[in-house]
Short mmCIF file of C-alpha atoms and ligand atoms in Angstrom, two decimals:
data_model
loop_
_atom_site.label_atom_id
_atom_site.label_comp_id
_atom_site.label_asym_id
_atom_site.label_seq_id
_atom_site.Cartn_x
_atom_site.Cartn_y
_atom_site.Cartn_z
CA MET A 1 109.73 86.95 131.02
CA LYS A 2 106.71 86.27 128.86
CA VAL A 3 104.48 89.21 127.98
CA ILE A 4 101.87 87.51 125.79
CA SER A 5 100.60 83.95 125.74
CA VAL A 6 98.31 82.84 122.90
CA GLU A 7 96.48 79.65 123.78
CA ASN A 8 94.41 77.48 121.42
CA VAL A 9 93.19 80.46 119.46
CA SER A 10 90.96 79.96 116.43
CA ALA A 11 89.31 82.69 114.38
CA TRP A 12 86.50 82.45 111.89
CA TYR A 13 84.83 84.87 109.51
CA GLY A 14 81.38 83.35 109.06
CA ASP A 15 82.10 79.77 108.07
CA PHE A 16 85.63 80.57 106.92
CA CYS A 17 88.40 79.56 109.29
CA ALA A 18 91.25 82.09 109.20
CA LEU A 19 93.30 80.72 112.11
CA GLU A 20 93.02 77.43 113.88
CA ASN A 21 94.47 76.36 117.18
CA VAL A 22 97.25 78.89 117.37
CA ASN A 23 99.64 78.66 120.31
CA PHE A 24 102.70 80.78 120.96
CA GLU A 25 104.28 83.11 123.45
CA VAL A 26 106.07 86.41 123.12
CA GLU A 27 108.98 87.28 125.38
CA ASP A 28 109.63 90.69 126.85
CA LYS A 29 111.79 92.88 124.53
CA ASP A 30 111.42 90.45 121.68
CA PHE A 31 111.45 91.78 118.15
CA THR A 32 109.08 89.30 116.56
CA GLY A 33 108.47 89.19 112.82
CA ILE A 34 105.22 87.79 111.51
CA ILE A 35 105.49 86.52 107.96
CA GLY A 36 103.34 84.49 105.61
CA PRO A 37 101.49 84.81 102.31
CA ASN A 38 98.63 87.22 101.65
CA GLY A 39 95.45 85.98 103.27
CA GLY A 40 97.44 83.78 105.62
CA GLY A 41 95.86 85.35 108.69
CA LYS A 42 98.56 87.79 109.80
CA SER A 43 96.29 90.80 110.27
CA THR A 44 93.67 88.61 111.92
CA LEU A 45 96.26 87.40 114.40
CA ILE A 46 97.32 90.97 115.18
CA LYS A 47 93.73 92.07 115.73
CA ILE A 48 93.27 89.21 118.15
CA LEU A 49 96.44 90.15 120.05
CA LEU A 50 95.13 93.70 120.38
CA GLY A 51 91.67 92.59 121.46
CA LEU A 52 90.11 94.14 118.34
CA LYS A 53 88.79 90.74 117.26
CA LYS A 54 87.51 88.16 119.69
CA PRO A 55 88.90 84.67 119.12
CA ASP A 56 86.26 81.99 118.50
CA THR A 57 88.14 79.54 120.66
CA GLY A 58 91.00 79.95 123.10
CA HIS A 59 92.34 83.18 124.50
CA VAL A 60 95.19 85.64 124.62
CA LYS A 61 96.78 86.30 127.98
CA VAL A 62 98.56 89.60 128.37
CA LEU A 63 100.97 89.02 131.21
CA ILE A 64 102.01 92.53 131.99
CA ASP A 65 100.17 94.96 134.15
CA ASP A 66 100.66 98.23 132.48
CA LYS A 67 98.52 101.29 131.91
CA ASN A 68 99.51 101.48 128.27
CA THR A 69 100.17 98.00 127.06
CA PHE A 70 99.78 98.33 123.30
CA GLY A 71 100.71 100.77 120.59
CA TYR A 72 99.40 99.87 117.14
CA VAL A 73 100.27 100.85 113.60
CA PRO A 74 97.51 99.39 111.40
CA GLN A 75 98.06 97.95 107.94
CA PHE A 76 95.83 100.56 106.37
CA THR A 77 95.69 104.11 107.63
CA THR A 78 92.03 104.60 108.33
CA PHE A 79 91.73 108.36 107.92
CA GLY A 80 91.79 109.75 104.41
CA LYS A 81 95.11 111.20 103.40
CA ASP A 82 93.30 114.35 102.34
CA PHE A 83 91.79 114.90 105.74
CA PRO A 84 92.98 118.41 106.65
CA VAL A 85 94.90 117.77 109.85
CA SER A 86 98.46 118.51 110.81
CA VAL A 87 101.10 115.97 111.74
CA ILE A 88 100.98 116.94 115.41
CA ASP A 89 97.18 116.48 115.48
CA VAL A 90 97.54 112.94 114.19
CA VAL A 91 100.13 112.13 116.85
CA LEU A 92 97.89 113.59 119.56
CA MET A 93 95.14 111.19 118.46
CA GLY A 94 97.34 108.49 119.98
CA LEU A 95 96.53 109.97 123.40
CA LEU A 96 92.76 110.13 122.94
CA GLY A 97 92.04 106.67 124.32
CA LYS A 98 93.84 107.56 127.55
CA LYS A 99 92.13 110.84 128.24
CA LYS A 100 89.44 111.22 130.83
CA PHE A 101 87.87 114.18 129.08
CA PRO A 102 88.82 113.89 125.42
CA TYR A 103 86.53 116.76 124.38
CA ILE A 104 88.42 119.30 126.44
CA GLY A 105 91.41 119.39 124.12
CA PHE A 106 95.03 118.67 124.76
CA THR A 107 97.17 120.02 127.54
CA LYS A 108 100.55 121.61 127.09
CA GLU A 109 102.13 118.46 128.55
CA GLU A 110 100.37 116.30 125.99
CA LYS A 111 101.57 118.51 123.16
CA ILE A 112 105.11 118.17 124.47
CA LEU A 113 104.69 114.38 124.52
CA ALA A 114 103.58 114.51 120.89
CA GLN A 115 106.52 116.71 119.91
CA ASP A 116 108.88 114.31 121.68
CA ALA A 117 107.37 111.36 119.82
CA LEU A 118 107.91 113.16 116.50
CA ASP A 119 111.49 113.99 117.47
CA LYS A 120 112.08 110.33 118.27
CA VAL A 121 111.03 109.28 114.78
CA GLY A 122 113.16 112.03 113.27
CA ILE A 123 110.46 114.34 111.90
CA GLY A 124 110.04 116.91 114.64
CA HIS A 125 110.45 119.64 112.01
CA LEU A 126 107.29 118.48 110.22
CA GLN A 127 104.87 118.90 113.12
CA GLU A 128 102.80 121.67 111.54
CA ARG A 129 102.74 120.11 108.06
CA ARG A 130 99.39 118.89 106.70
CA ILE A 131 99.46 115.14 106.46
CA ASN A 132 98.46 115.23 102.79
CA ALA A 133 101.80 116.91 102.08
CA LEU A 134 103.91 114.02 103.37
CA SER A 135 105.76 111.26 101.57
CA GLY A 136 104.75 107.65 102.29
CA GLY A 137 107.78 107.16 104.52
CA GLN A 138 107.06 110.35 106.49
CA LEU A 139 103.42 109.35 106.94
CA GLN A 140 104.48 105.99 108.36
CA LYS A 141 106.79 107.74 110.80
CA VAL A 142 103.84 109.86 111.91
CA MET A 143 101.81 106.67 112.45
CA ILE A 144 104.64 105.21 114.53
CA ALA A 145 104.85 108.42 116.58
CA ARG A 146 101.09 108.20 117.14
CA ALA A 147 101.46 104.59 118.30
CA VAL A 148 104.26 105.34 120.79
CA VAL A 149 103.15 108.73 122.14
CA SER A 150 101.45 106.99 125.08
CA ASN A 151 104.67 105.06 125.75
CA PRO A 152 103.25 101.54 125.35
CA SER A 153 105.33 98.55 126.41
CA ILE A 154 104.39 96.53 123.32
CA LEU A 155 104.39 98.02 119.84
CA ILE A 156 102.52 96.12 117.13
CA LEU A 157 102.90 97.05 113.47
CA ASP A 158 101.05 95.54 110.51
CA GLU A 159 103.18 95.91 107.36
CA PRO A 160 104.31 99.45 108.16
CA VAL A 161 106.89 99.50 105.40
CA SER A 162 104.97 98.34 102.36
CA ASN A 163 104.89 100.86 99.52
CA ILE A 164 107.63 103.10 100.80
CA ASP A 165 111.09 103.77 99.43
CA ALA A 166 114.08 101.70 100.51
CA LYS A 167 115.77 104.52 102.39
CA SER A 168 112.70 105.25 104.54
CA GLU A 169 112.26 101.55 105.10
CA THR A 170 115.76 101.16 106.50
CA GLU A 171 115.25 104.26 108.64
CA ILE A 172 112.07 102.78 110.06
CA TYR A 173 113.72 99.46 110.85
CA ASP A 174 116.59 101.27 112.57
CA LEU A 175 114.10 103.35 114.49
CA LEU A 176 112.22 100.25 115.63
CA GLN A 177 115.45 98.55 116.61
CA HIS A 178 116.22 101.54 118.78
CA MET A 179 112.72 101.46 120.33
CA ASN A 180 113.18 97.74 120.95
CA LYS A 181 115.59 98.63 123.77
CA ASP A 182 112.58 99.34 125.99
CA LYS A 183 109.63 97.91 124.03
CA THR A 184 108.56 94.53 122.79
CA ILE A 185 107.94 94.80 119.05
CA ILE A 186 105.72 92.57 116.94
CA MET A 187 105.67 93.37 113.25
CA VAL A 188 104.25 91.93 110.06
CA SER A 189 106.83 92.19 107.31
CA HIS A 190 107.46 91.00 103.78
CA ASN A 191 110.99 92.20 103.40
CA THR A 192 113.28 89.21 103.18
CA ALA A 193 116.48 91.21 103.47
CA MET A 194 115.40 92.97 106.66
CA ILE A 195 114.10 89.97 108.51
CA SER A 196 117.41 88.29 109.22
CA THR A 197 119.01 91.56 110.23
CA TYR A 198 116.44 92.89 112.65
CA PHE A 199 114.10 90.22 113.94
CA LYS A 200 114.91 88.11 116.97
CA THR A 201 112.15 85.56 116.41
CA LEU A 202 109.84 84.76 113.56
CA ILE A 203 106.29 83.48 113.35
CA CYS A 204 105.03 82.04 110.06
CA VAL A 205 101.28 82.24 109.55
CA ASN A 206 99.58 80.43 106.71
CA LYS A 207 96.12 78.98 106.81
CA ASN A 208 97.08 76.03 104.68
CA VAL A 209 99.58 74.47 107.00
CA TYR A 210 99.69 72.73 110.30
CA HIS A 211 102.24 72.54 113.01
CA HIS A 212 105.70 71.20 112.25
CA ASP A 213 108.23 69.91 114.70
CA LYS A 214 111.42 71.83 115.12
CA ASN A 215 113.42 69.17 113.29
CA GLU A 216 111.18 69.57 110.23
CA ILE A 217 112.10 73.19 109.84
CA ASN A 218 114.46 73.84 107.00
CA ALA A 219 114.57 76.48 104.34
CA GLU A 220 113.29 74.41 101.41
CA THR A 221 110.26 72.82 103.01
CA LEU A 222 109.24 76.05 104.63
CA GLU A 223 109.46 78.06 101.47
CA LYS A 224 107.47 75.43 99.60
CA VAL A 225 104.84 74.79 102.21
CA TYR A 226 104.38 78.19 103.77
CA GLY A 227 105.22 80.51 100.94
CA CYS A 228 107.38 82.36 103.44
CA PRO A 229 110.63 83.99 102.42
CA MET A 230 112.81 81.34 103.89
CA GLU A 231 116.24 81.93 102.46
CA LEU A 232 116.83 84.38 105.24
CA ILE A 233 116.07 81.88 107.92
CA ALA A 234 118.61 79.54 106.42
CA HIS A 235 121.46 81.92 107.12
CA GLY A 236 119.82 84.06 109.76
CA LYS A 237 119.52 81.33 112.39
CA ILE A 238 116.43 83.02 113.78
CA PRO A 239 114.35 80.95 116.16
CA HIS A 240 110.91 80.73 114.71
CA ARG A 241 107.52 79.14 115.03
CA ILE A 242 104.87 78.12 112.61
CA LEU A 243 101.27 78.69 113.45
CA SER A 244 99.01 75.84 112.61
CA GLU A 245 95.86 75.57 110.59
CA HIS A 246 93.51 72.86 109.51
CA GLU A 247 94.90 69.52 108.54
CA GLU A 248 91.66 68.99 106.63
CA LEU A 249 92.20 72.21 104.71
CA LYS A 250 95.70 71.20 103.86
CA ASN A 251 94.51 67.92 102.43
CA ALA A 252 91.44 69.38 100.77
P1 LIG B 1 96.86 88.58 105.94
O1 LIG B 1 96.95 89.78 106.83
O2 LIG B 1 97.85 87.50 106.25
O3 LIG B 1 96.89 88.94 104.48
P2 LIG B 1 94.12 88.45 106.93
O4 LIG B 1 94.21 88.14 108.38
O5 LIG B 1 93.82 89.83 106.54
O6 LIG B 1 95.42 87.90 106.19
O7 LIG B 1 92.99 87.53 106.30
C1 LIG B 1 92.98 86.12 106.50
C2 LIG B 1 91.81 85.53 105.75
O8 LIG B 1 90.59 85.96 106.36
C3 LIG B 1 91.74 85.96 104.30
O9 LIG B 1 91.27 84.87 103.53
C4 LIG B 1 90.74 87.08 104.31
O10 LIG B 1 90.05 87.16 103.08
C5 LIG B 1 89.79 86.66 105.42
N1 LIG B 1 89.22 87.83 106.08
C6 LIG B 1 89.91 88.81 106.70
N2 LIG B 1 89.08 89.75 107.22
C7 LIG B 1 87.83 89.33 106.89
C8 LIG B 1 86.52 89.85 107.14
N3 LIG B 1 86.33 91.00 107.83
N4 LIG B 1 85.46 89.16 106.67
C9 LIG B 1 85.64 88.02 105.98
N5 LIG B 1 86.82 87.46 105.72
C10 LIG B 1 87.92 88.11 106.17
MG1 LIG B 2 97.28 91.78 106.49
#
């Protein structure tokens, strides 16, 4: 079953084209990796999937009818790390969008949901800790708990494991793999070692390329052309797609 269909999507910032004519689909319970060089358009693509940026052409069809479709872990945490809130408060923020009367405060049930979400990511014991007293790995787990507290069917993460230690990174991948049992997961990643182990499909995004046929896909050309970490695809046998961009840009 398909859950998302991206059709002829282009995205521009002013007169700069970040994505052109992107087409792909995401299957239910997929664990999709999005890779590509910096500036390739990965975050732009994610914002379009979430409806946070409107595509300039084409559209995204979300094919599930669900109260809580998306959970999102952004690339950059938008509140200051010194903001004096506790871990549980941050997780509760993940319920704000769903509340009818957000100014009334949280119910006991909602607090239990938040505690459960923290337990699921393995840091239930930290719920009263100020977020400025967390390690990078712990903070990312809090952000994941915040994203899943509303029990979304699709979880989207934008580089959630950059700048954290290897042990936390593995823990987070294991955690996501576990969540993948009942959620579709779409995740931007740079870690070459993790990709072949965890991802079921792979999407390469780079503004300087255009669509290649399946039979053109091999490790060397992809690494050269897309700047993607392709050695893992060579032995990982992961089905993957390349999102297209301007032919003119490529030849420019
Ligand atoms: P990635 O996440 O792959 O690093 P992004 O989607 O963040 O790439 O950015 C793709 C391109 O679009 C980059 O060249 C970036 O500079 C540009 N871009 C991203 N956001 C904006 C913006 N708000 N205004 C102008 N240009 C932007
Ligand atoms: Mg990005």
